[in-house]
Coordinates of C-alpha atoms in Angstrom, one line a residue:
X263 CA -0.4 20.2 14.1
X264 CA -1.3 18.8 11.1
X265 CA -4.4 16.1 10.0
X266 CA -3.7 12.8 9.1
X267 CA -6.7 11.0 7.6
X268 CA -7.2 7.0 7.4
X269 CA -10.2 6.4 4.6
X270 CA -12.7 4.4 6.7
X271 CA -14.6 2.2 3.2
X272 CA -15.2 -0.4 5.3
X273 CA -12.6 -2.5 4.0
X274 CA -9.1 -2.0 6.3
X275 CA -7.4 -2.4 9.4
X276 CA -7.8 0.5 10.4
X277 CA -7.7 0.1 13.6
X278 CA -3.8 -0.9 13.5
X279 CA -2.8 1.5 11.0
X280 CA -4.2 4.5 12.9
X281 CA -2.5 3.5 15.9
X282 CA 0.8 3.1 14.3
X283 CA 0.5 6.8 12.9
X284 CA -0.5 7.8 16.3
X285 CA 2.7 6.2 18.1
X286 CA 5.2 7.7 14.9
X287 CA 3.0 11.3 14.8
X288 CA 1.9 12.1 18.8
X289 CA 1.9 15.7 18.0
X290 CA -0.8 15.2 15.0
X291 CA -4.5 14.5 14.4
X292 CA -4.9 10.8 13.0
X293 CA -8.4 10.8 12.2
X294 CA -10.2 7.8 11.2
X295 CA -13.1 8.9 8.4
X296 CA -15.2 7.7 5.6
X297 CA -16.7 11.7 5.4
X298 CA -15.1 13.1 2.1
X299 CA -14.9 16.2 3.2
X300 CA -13.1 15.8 6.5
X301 CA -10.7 13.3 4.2
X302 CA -10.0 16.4 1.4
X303 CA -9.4 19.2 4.5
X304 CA -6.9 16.8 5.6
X305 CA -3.0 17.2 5.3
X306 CA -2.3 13.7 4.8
X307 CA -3.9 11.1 3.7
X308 CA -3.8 7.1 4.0
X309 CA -5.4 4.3 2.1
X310 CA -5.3 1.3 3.7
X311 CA -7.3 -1.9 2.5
X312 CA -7.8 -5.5 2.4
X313 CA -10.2 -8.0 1.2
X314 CA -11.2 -9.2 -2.5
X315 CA -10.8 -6.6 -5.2
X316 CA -14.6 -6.5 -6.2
X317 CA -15.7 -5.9 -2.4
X318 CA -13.3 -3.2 -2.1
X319 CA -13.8 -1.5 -5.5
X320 CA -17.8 -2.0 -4.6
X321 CA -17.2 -0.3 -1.4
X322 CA -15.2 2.3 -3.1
X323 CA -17.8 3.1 -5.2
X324 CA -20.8 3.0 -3.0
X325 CA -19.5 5.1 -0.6
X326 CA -18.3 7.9 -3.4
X327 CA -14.7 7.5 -1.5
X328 CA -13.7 6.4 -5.3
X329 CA -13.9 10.2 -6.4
X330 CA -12.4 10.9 -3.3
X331 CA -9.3 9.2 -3.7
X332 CA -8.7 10.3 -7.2
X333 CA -9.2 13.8 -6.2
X334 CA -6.6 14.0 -3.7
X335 CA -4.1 11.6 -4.6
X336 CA -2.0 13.7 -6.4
X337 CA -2.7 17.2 -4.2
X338 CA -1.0 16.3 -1.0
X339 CA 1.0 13.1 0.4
X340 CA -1.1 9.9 0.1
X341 CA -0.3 6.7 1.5
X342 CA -1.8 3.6 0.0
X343 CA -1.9 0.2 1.8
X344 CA -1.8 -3.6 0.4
X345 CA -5.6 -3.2 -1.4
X346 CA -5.0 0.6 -0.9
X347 CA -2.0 0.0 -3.9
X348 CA -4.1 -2.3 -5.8
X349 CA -6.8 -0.4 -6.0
X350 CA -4.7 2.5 -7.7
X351 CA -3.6 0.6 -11.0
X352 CA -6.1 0.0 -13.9
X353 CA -7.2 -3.5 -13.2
X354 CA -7.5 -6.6 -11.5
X355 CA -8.0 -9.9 -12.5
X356 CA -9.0 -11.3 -9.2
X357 CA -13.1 -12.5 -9.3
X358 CA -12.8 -12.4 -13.1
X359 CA -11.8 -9.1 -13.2
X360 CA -12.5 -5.9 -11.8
X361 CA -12.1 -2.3 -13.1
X362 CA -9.7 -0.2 -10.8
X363 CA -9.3 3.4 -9.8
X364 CA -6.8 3.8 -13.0
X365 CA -4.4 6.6 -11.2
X366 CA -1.6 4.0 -12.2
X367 CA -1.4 2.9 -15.7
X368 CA -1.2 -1.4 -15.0
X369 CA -2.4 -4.1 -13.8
X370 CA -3.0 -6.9 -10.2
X371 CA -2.6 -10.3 -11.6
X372 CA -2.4 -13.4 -9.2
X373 CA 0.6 -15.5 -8.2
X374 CA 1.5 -18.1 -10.4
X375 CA 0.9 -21.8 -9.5
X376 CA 2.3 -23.9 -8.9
X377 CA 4.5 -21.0 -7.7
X378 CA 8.4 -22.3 -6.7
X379 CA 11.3 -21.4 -4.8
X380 CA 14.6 -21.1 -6.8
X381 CA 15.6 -25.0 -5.4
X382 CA 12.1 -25.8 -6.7
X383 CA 10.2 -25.9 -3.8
X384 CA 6.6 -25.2 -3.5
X385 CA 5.6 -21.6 -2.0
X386 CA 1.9 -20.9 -0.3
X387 CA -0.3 -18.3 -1.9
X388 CA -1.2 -16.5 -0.6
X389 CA 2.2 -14.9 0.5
X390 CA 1.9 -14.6 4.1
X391 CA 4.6 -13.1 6.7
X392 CA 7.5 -11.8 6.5
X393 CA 10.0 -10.9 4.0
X394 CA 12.6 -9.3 2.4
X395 CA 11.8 -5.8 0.7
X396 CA 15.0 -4.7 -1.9
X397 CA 14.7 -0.8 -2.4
X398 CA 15.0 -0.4 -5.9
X399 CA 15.2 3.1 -6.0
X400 CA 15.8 6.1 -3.6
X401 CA 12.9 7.8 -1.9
X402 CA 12.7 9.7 1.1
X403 CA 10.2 7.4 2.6
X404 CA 13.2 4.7 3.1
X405 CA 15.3 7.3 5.0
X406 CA 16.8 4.9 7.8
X407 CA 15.2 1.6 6.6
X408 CA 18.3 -0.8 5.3
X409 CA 17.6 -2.1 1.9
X410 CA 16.3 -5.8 2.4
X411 CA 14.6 -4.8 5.5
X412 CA 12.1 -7.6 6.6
X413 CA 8.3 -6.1 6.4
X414 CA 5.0 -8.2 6.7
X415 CA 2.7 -9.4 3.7
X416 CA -0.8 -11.1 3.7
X417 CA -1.7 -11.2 -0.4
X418 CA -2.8 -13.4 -3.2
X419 CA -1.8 -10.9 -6.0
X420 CA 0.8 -8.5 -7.4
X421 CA 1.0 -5.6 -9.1
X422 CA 2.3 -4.9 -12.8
X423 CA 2.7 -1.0 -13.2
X424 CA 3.5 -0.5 -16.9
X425 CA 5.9 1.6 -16.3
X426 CA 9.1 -0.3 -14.6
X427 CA 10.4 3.2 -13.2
X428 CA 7.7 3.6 -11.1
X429 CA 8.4 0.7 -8.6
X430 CA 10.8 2.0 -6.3
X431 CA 10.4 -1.3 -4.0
X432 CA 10.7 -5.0 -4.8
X433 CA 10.4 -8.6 -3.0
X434 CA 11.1 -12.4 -4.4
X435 CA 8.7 -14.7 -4.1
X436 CA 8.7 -16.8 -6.6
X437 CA 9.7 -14.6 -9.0
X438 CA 10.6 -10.7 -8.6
X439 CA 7.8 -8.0 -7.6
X440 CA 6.5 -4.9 -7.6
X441 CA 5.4 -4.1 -3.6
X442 CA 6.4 -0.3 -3.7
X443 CA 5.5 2.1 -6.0
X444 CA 5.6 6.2 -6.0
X445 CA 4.8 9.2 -8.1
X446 CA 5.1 12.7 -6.9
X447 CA 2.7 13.1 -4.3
X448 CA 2.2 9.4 -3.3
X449 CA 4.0 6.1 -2.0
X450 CA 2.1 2.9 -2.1
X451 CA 3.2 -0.8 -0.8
X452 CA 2.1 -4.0 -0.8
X453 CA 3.3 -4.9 2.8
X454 CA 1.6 -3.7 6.1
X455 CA 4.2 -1.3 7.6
X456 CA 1.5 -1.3 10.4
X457 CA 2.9 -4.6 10.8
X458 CA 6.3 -4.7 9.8
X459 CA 7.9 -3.7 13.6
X460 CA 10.5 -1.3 13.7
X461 CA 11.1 -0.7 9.9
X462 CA 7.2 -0.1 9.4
X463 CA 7.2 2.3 11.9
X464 CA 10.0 3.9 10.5
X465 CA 8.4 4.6 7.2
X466 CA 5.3 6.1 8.6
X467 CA 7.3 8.2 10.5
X468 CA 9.1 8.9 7.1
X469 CA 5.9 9.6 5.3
X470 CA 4.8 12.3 8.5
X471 CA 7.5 13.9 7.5
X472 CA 7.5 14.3 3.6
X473 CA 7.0 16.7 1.3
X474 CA 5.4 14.9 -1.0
X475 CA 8.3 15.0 -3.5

């Protein structure tokens, strides 16, 4: 049996997300924790978030789960969540801009506006519901999902890693991008797969399952 931790800041739905691990991972521990020692003795770890990017970086900080995740990110599969991928890249320019956690070398800008559909037509920001998500690159955390696979978004902002080869995921809004990133060690997306029905399900069962590389 293995420990799967959900990083309790104060700041996600945490509630849903644990529950989806539980359904995928029956034979596990999902633990919900904001204790950072019960979160580094875990196997797993998950990073879900959502909210404005000052509140969460604030919470972040004040509860020292910052350190926390910068610690571990790298030492053992990680799982980041809507603000838990934001959160990972240098900056953000939401509330007039907000220093990140800096794992990923980039930055969360917001949605153009007006922001149009190809036949011109106005789009809501923020993005909400569902949509298509392209893979743009193999990773094991797809394994049985088909590429443009509908998944379930509530956001305002995107992310803009600097380094194209990172985003492994993509959706059209718009425009093209980035809501799926991954180094060795760690996946991040912009969608909720806590959400996103079948397909979600399936790529938190995926991540249960991975290696890490």
């Amino acid at each position: 049996m293995q420990r799967i931790a959900v990083i309790d800041y104060g700041m996600g739905n945490l509630r849903s997300v644990a529950k989806a691990l539980e359904r995928v991972a029956p034979d596990d521990e999902v633990i919900v924790s904001g204790d950072a020692a019960v979160i580094a003795s875990s196997d797993r770890i998950v990073c879900p978030g959502q909210g404005a990017a000052r509140d969460c970086m604030a919470a972040l900080h004040a509860s020292g789960l910052g350190r926390t995740i910068l610690d571990t990110v790298d030492t053992r599969p990680f799982l980041g969540i809507c603000m838990g991928l934001q959160v990972l890249l240098d900056a953000s320019e939401e509330n007039g801009g907000v220093p990140c956690l800096g794992v990923v070398p980039g930055r969360v800008t917001r949605f153009a506006e007006p922001l149009l559909d190809a036949d011109g037509t106005r789009l809501k920001v923020p993005h909400m519901g569902w949509s298509r998500v392209h893979q743009r690159a193999p990773h094991p955390l797809w394994h049985g999902i088909a590429d443009g696979a509908r998944c379930y978004f509530a956001h305002s902002y995107v992310c803009e890693p600097a380094d194209a080869g990172l985003v492994v995921g993509s959706c059209d809004y718009g425009r093209e991008f980035a809501v799926a990133i991954a180094y060795p060690g760690f996946f991040a997306c912009q969608f909720h797969p806590e959400k996103s029905a079948a397909d979600g399900l399936a790529l938190l069962a995926n991540f249960v399952g991975w290696d890490g590389r």
